[in-house]
Short mmCIF file of C-alpha atoms in Angstrom, two decimals:
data_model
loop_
_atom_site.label_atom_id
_atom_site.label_comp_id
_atom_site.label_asym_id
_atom_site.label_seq_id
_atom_site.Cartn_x
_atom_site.Cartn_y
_atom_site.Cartn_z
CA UNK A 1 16.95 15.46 12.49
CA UNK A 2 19.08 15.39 9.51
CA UNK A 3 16.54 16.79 6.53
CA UNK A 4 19.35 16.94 3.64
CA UNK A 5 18.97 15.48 0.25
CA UNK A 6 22.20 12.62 0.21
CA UNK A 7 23.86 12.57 -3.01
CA UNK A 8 26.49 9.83 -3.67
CA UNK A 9 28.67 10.50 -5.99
CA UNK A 10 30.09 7.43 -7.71
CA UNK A 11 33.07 8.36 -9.43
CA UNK A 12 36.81 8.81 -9.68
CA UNK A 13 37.30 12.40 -10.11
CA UNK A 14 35.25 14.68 -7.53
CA UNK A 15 36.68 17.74 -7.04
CA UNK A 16 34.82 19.67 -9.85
CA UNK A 17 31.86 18.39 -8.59
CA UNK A 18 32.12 19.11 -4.85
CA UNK A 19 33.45 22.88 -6.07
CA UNK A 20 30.37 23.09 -8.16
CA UNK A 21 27.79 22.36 -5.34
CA UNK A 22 29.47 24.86 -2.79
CA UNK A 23 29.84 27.60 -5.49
CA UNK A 24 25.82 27.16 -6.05
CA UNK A 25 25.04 27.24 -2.70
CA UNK A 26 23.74 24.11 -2.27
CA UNK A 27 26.17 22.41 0.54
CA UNK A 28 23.90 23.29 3.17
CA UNK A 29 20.96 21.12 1.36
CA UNK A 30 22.88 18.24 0.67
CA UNK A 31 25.02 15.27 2.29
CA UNK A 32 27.14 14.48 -0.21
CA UNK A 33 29.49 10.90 -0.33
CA UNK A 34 31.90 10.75 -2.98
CA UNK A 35 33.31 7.12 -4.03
CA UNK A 36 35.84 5.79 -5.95
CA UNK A 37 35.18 3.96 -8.84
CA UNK A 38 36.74 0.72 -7.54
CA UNK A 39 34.99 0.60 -4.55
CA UNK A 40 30.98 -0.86 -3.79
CA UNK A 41 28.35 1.40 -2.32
CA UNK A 42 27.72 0.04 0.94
CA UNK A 43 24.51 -1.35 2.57
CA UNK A 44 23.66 2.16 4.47
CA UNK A 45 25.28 4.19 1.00
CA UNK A 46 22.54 2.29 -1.20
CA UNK A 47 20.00 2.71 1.46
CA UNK A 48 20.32 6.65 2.00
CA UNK A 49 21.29 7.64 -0.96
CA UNK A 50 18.54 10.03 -3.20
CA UNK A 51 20.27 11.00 -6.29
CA UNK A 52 23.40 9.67 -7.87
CA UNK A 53 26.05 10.50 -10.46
CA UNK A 54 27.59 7.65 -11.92
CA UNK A 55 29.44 7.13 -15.25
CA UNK A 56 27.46 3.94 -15.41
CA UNK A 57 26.11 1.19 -12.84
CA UNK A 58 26.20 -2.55 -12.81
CA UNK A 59 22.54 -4.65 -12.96
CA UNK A 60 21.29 -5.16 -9.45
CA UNK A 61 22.58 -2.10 -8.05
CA UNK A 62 19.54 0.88 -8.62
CA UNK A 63 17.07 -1.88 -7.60
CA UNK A 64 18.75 -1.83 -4.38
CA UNK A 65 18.13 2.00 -3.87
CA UNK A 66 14.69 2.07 -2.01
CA UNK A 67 14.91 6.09 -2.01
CA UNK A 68 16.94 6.67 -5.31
CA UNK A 69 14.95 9.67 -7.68
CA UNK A 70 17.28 10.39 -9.86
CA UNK A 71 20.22 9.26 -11.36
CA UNK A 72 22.94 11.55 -13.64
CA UNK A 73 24.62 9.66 -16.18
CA UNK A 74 28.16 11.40 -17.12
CA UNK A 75 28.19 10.97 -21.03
CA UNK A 76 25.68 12.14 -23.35
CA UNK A 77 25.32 8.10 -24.52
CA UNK A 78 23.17 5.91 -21.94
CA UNK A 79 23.05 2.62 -23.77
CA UNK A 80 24.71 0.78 -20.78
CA UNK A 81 21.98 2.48 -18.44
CA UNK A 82 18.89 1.39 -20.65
CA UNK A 83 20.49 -1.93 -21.42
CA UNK A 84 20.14 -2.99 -17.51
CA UNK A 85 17.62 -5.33 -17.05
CA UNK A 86 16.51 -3.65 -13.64
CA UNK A 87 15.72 0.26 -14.44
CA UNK A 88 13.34 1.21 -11.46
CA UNK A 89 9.95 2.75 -13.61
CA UNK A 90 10.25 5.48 -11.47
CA UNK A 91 13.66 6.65 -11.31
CA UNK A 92 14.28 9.86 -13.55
CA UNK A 93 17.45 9.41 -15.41
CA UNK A 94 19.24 12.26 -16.98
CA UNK A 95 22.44 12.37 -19.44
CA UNK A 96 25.56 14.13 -19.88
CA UNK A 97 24.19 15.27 -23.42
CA UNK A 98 25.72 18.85 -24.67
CA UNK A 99 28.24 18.64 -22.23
CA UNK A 100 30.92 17.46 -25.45
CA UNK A 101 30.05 21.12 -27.60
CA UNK A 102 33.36 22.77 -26.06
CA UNK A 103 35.22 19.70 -27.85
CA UNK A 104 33.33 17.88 -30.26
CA UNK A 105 32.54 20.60 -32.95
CA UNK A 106 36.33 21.45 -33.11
CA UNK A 107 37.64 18.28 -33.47
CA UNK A 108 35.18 17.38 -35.93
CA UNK A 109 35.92 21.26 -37.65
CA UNK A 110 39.43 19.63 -37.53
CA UNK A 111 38.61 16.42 -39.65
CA UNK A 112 37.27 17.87 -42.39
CA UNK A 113 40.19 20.16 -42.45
CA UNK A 114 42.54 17.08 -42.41
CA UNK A 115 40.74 15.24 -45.62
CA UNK A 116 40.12 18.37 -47.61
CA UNK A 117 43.93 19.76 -47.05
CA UNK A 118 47.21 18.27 -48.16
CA UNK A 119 48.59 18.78 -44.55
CA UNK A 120 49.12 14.99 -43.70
CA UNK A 121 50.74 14.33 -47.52
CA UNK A 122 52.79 17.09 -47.04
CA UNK A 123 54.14 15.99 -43.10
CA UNK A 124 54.87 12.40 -44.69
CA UNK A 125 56.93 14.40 -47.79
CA UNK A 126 58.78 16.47 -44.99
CA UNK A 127 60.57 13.13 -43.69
CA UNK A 128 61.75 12.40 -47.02
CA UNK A 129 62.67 16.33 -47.96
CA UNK A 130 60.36 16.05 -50.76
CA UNK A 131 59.23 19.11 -52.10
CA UNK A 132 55.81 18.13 -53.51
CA UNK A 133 52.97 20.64 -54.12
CA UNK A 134 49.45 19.50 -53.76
CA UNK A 135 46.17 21.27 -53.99
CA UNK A 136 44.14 21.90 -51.09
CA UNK A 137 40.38 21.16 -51.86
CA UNK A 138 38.27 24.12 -50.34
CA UNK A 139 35.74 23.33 -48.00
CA UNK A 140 33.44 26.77 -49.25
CA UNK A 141 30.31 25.25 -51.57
CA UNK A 142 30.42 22.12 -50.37
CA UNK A 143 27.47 20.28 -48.50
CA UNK A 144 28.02 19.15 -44.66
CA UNK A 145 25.21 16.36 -44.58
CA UNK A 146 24.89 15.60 -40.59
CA UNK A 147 22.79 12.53 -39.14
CA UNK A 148 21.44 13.60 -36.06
CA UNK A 149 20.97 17.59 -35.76
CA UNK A 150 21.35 17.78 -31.62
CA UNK A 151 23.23 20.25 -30.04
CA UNK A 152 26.74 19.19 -31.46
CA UNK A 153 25.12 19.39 -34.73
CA UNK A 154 23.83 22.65 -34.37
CA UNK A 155 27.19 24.05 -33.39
CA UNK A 156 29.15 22.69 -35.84
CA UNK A 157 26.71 23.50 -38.51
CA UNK A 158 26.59 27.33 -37.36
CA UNK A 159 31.25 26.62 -37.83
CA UNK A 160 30.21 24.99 -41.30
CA UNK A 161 28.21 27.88 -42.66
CA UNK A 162 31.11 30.35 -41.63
CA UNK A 163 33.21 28.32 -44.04
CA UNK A 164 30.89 28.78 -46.63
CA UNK A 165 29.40 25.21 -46.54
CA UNK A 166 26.02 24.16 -47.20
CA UNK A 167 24.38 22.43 -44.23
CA UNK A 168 21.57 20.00 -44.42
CA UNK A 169 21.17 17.32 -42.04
CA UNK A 170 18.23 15.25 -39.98
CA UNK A 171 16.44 15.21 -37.05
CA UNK A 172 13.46 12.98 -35.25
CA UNK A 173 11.55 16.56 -35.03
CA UNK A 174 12.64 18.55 -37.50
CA UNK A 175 12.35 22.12 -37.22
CA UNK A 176 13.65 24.92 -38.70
CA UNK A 177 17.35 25.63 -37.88
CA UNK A 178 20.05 28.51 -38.20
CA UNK A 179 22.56 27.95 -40.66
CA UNK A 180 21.02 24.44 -41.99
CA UNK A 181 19.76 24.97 -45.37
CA UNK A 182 17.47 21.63 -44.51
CA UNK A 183 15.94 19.85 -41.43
CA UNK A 184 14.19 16.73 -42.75
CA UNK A 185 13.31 13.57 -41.21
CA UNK A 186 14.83 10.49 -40.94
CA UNK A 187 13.37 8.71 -43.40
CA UNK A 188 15.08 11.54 -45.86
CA UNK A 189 18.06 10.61 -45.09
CA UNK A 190 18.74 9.16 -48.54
CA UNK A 191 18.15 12.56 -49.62
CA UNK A 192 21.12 14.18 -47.60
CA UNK A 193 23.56 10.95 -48.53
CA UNK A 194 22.80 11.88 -51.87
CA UNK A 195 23.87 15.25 -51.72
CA UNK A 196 26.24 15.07 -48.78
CA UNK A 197 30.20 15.94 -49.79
CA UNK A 198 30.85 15.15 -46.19
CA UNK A 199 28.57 12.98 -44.21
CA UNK A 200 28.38 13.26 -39.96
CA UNK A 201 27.61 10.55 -37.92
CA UNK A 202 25.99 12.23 -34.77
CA UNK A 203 23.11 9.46 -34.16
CA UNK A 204 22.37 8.05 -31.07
CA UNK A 205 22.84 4.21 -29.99
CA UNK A 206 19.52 3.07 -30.28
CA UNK A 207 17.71 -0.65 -31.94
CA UNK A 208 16.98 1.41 -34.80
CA UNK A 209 20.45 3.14 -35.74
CA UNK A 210 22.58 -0.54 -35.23
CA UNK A 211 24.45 -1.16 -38.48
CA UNK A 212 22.35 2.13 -39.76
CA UNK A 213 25.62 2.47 -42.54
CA UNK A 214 25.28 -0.31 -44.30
CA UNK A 215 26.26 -1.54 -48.41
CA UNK A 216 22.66 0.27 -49.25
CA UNK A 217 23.29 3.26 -47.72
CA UNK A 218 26.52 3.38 -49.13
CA UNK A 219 25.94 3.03 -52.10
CA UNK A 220 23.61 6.43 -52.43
CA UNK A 221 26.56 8.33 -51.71
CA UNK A 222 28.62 9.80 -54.07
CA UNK A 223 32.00 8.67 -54.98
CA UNK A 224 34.09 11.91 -53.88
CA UNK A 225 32.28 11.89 -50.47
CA UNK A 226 33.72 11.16 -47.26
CA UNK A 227 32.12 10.08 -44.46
CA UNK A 228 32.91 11.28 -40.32
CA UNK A 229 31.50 9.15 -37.38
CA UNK A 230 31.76 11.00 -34.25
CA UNK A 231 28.54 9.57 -32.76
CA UNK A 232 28.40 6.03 -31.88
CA UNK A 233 30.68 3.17 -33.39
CA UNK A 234 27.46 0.64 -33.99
CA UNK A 235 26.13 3.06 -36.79
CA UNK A 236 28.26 1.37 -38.96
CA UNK A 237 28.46 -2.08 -40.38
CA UNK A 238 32.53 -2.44 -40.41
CA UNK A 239 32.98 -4.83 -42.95
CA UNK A 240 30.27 -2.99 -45.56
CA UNK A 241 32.59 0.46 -45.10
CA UNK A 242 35.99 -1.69 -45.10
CA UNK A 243 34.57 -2.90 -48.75
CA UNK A 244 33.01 0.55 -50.27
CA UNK A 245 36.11 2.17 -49.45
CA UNK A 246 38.28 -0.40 -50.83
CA UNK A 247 36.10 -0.19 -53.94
CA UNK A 248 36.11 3.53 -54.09
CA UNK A 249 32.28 3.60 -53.56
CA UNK A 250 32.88 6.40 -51.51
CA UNK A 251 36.23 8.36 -50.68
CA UNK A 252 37.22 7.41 -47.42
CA UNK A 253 36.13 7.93 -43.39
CA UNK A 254 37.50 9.63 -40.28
CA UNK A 255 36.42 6.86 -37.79
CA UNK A 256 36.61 8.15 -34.14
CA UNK A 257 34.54 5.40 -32.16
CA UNK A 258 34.13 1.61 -32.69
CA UNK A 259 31.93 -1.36 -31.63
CA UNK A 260 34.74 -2.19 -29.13
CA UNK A 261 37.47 0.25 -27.71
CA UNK A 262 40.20 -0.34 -27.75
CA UNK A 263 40.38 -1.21 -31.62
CA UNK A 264 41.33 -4.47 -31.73
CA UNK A 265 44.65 -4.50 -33.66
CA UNK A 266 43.47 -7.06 -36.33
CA UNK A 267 40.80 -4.73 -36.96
CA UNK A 268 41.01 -3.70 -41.23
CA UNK A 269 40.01 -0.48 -40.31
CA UNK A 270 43.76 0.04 -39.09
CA UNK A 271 45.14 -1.28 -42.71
CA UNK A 272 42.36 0.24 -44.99
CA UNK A 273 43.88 3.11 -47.57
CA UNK A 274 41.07 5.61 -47.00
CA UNK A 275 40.28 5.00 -43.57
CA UNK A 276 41.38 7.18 -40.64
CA UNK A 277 41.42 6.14 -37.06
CA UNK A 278 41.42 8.17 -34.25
CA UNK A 279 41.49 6.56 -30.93
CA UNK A 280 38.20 8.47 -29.77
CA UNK A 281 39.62 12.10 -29.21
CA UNK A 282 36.18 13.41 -30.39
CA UNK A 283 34.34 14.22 -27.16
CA UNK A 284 36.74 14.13 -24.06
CA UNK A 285 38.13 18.08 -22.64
CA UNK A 286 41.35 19.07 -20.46
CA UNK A 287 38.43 20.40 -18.13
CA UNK A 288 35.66 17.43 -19.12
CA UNK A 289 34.63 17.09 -15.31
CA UNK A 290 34.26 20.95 -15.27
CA UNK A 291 31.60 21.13 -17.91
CA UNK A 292 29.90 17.86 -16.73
CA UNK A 293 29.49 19.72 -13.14
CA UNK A 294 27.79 23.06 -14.45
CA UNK A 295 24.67 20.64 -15.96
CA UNK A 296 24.92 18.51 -12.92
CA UNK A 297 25.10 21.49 -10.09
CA UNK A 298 21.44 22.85 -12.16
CA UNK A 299 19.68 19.62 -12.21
CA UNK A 300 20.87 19.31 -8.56
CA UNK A 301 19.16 22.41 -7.59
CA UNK A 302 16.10 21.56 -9.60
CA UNK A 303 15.86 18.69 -8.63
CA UNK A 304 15.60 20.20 -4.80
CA UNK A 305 13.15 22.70 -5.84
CA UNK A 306 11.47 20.07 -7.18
CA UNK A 307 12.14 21.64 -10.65
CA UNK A 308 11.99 19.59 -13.92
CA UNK A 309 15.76 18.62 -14.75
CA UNK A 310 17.11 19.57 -17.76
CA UNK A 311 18.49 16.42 -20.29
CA UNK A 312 16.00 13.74 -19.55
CA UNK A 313 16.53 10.72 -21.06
CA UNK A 314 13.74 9.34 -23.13
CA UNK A 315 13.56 5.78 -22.76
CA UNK A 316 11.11 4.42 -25.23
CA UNK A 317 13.48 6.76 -27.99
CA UNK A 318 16.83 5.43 -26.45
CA UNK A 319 18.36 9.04 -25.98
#
């Protein structure tokens, strides 16, 4: 009698993950199916199968899992998982959360770099052989205000305090924190917009964070400040940033995910002096499925030790 744990594995790119599980010495414990994206789990898949890995699911389909325990999401956001109508109560869902730290931190590093430095103005003057000498605004003494103090937080905060910034930022339990002069709580965030020089976006999609950037909040920033969303595009209300900036309310934003992606080419953020767009670059890693495997390859072997797995979603939070 066959007594090993059947994975299904519901995605496009495999190979990191079937390395993984070998390397860990865990084939012998597991029956592992790997399936393309474009193709349907069939009737004996969805019946068999005890854990999954999925980049996301359609409704109806964990419902029809009678032995389904667990469930890995692939990215660290799971608002398409929590937004299904059909979650099974029992079904322990983890995310993909920490798995962007190799990326994230740098390319965030990188925008502040790009708004404080005359790098961009002086690539444009280049074309023209225009010999124009600008500046460069140092990043040392300035305050890094970041919303949502997780793990890509934390890392670029310890990057910011090498540069000589001050770090303050907030979390839902704060705590104290390594190279952040300030944990508070959320409901001091008008604290750190007050202060911030640079403000992060790092908040998760959740009922409370939708439109979270709004005219109000804007308005308690200061004037010089620029603000960076690398979390989740719904933080901000579009058309209350497209008319601070335009105003000079606050200095500009590095944009790097929207309410809908593709960025629909109408969109004013594309034709708004101040605002920069980057077609979400933020997160994703030459060796993205590498990373993802590591966290996946330990919650499969807790999960058949009967272990607690590690990045558990919360789903009365939304993270």
């Amino acid at each position: 009698m066959n007594s090993r744990t059947h994975v299904l594995l519901w995605t496009d790119s495999t190979a990191a993950y079937l390395d993984a599980i070998k390397a860990a010495g865990l084939a012998d414990r597991v029956e592992v199916e790997a399936l393309p994206r474009k193709e349907k789990p069939t009737a004996e898949q969805l019946a068999r199968t005890e854990a999954l890995m999925a980049p996301a699911v359609p409704p109806g389909l964990l419902p029809a899992m009678p032995k389904l325990r667990w469930a890995q999401a692939m990215t660290a956001g799971v608002e398409g998982w929590l937004a299904l109508p059909d979650v099974p109560g029992n079904l322990t869902l983890t995310c993909a959360r920490g798995t962007h730290r190799e990326s994230m931190p740098e390319n965030i590093i990188g925008a502040l770099f790009y708004v404080a430095k005359p790098y961009a103005a002086a690539v444009e003057n280049q074309k023209q052989s225009r010999w124009v000498h600008n500046t460069a605004q140092p990043l040392t003494g300035k305050t890094l205000g970041i919303l949502g103090l997780g793990a890509i937080g934390q890392h670029v905060a310890r990057i910011a305090a090498v540069l000589g910034m001050r770090v303050i930022g907030t979390r839902r339990r704060p705590e104290p924190m390594t190279d952040v002069a300030a944990v508070l709580p959320p409901e001091r965030t008008p604290q750190v917009l007050a202060e911030s020089d640079f403000l992060l976006l790092l908040l998760p999609a959740t009922r409370e964070t939708d439109n979270f950037i709004n005219a109000e909040r804007l308005g308690m920033m200061k004037p010089s400040a620029w603000l960076l969303n690398f979390g989740r595009g719904h933080l901000i209300k579009d058309d209350d940033l497209v008319a601070a900036v335009k105003a000079k309310k606050i200095a500009g934003a590095v944009l790097d995910v929207f309410r809908q992606e593709p960025l629909a080419a109408e969109h004013p953020f594309w034709t708004t002096e101040g605002i920069i767009v980057l077609p979400h670059i933020g997160g994703p890693h030459p060796q993205r499925d590498k990373i993802v495997a590591r966290l996946f390859v330990d919650n499969l072997g807790r999960f058949l030790d009967g272990k607690p797995l590690k990045e558990v979603v919360d789903r009365k939070a939304g993270y």
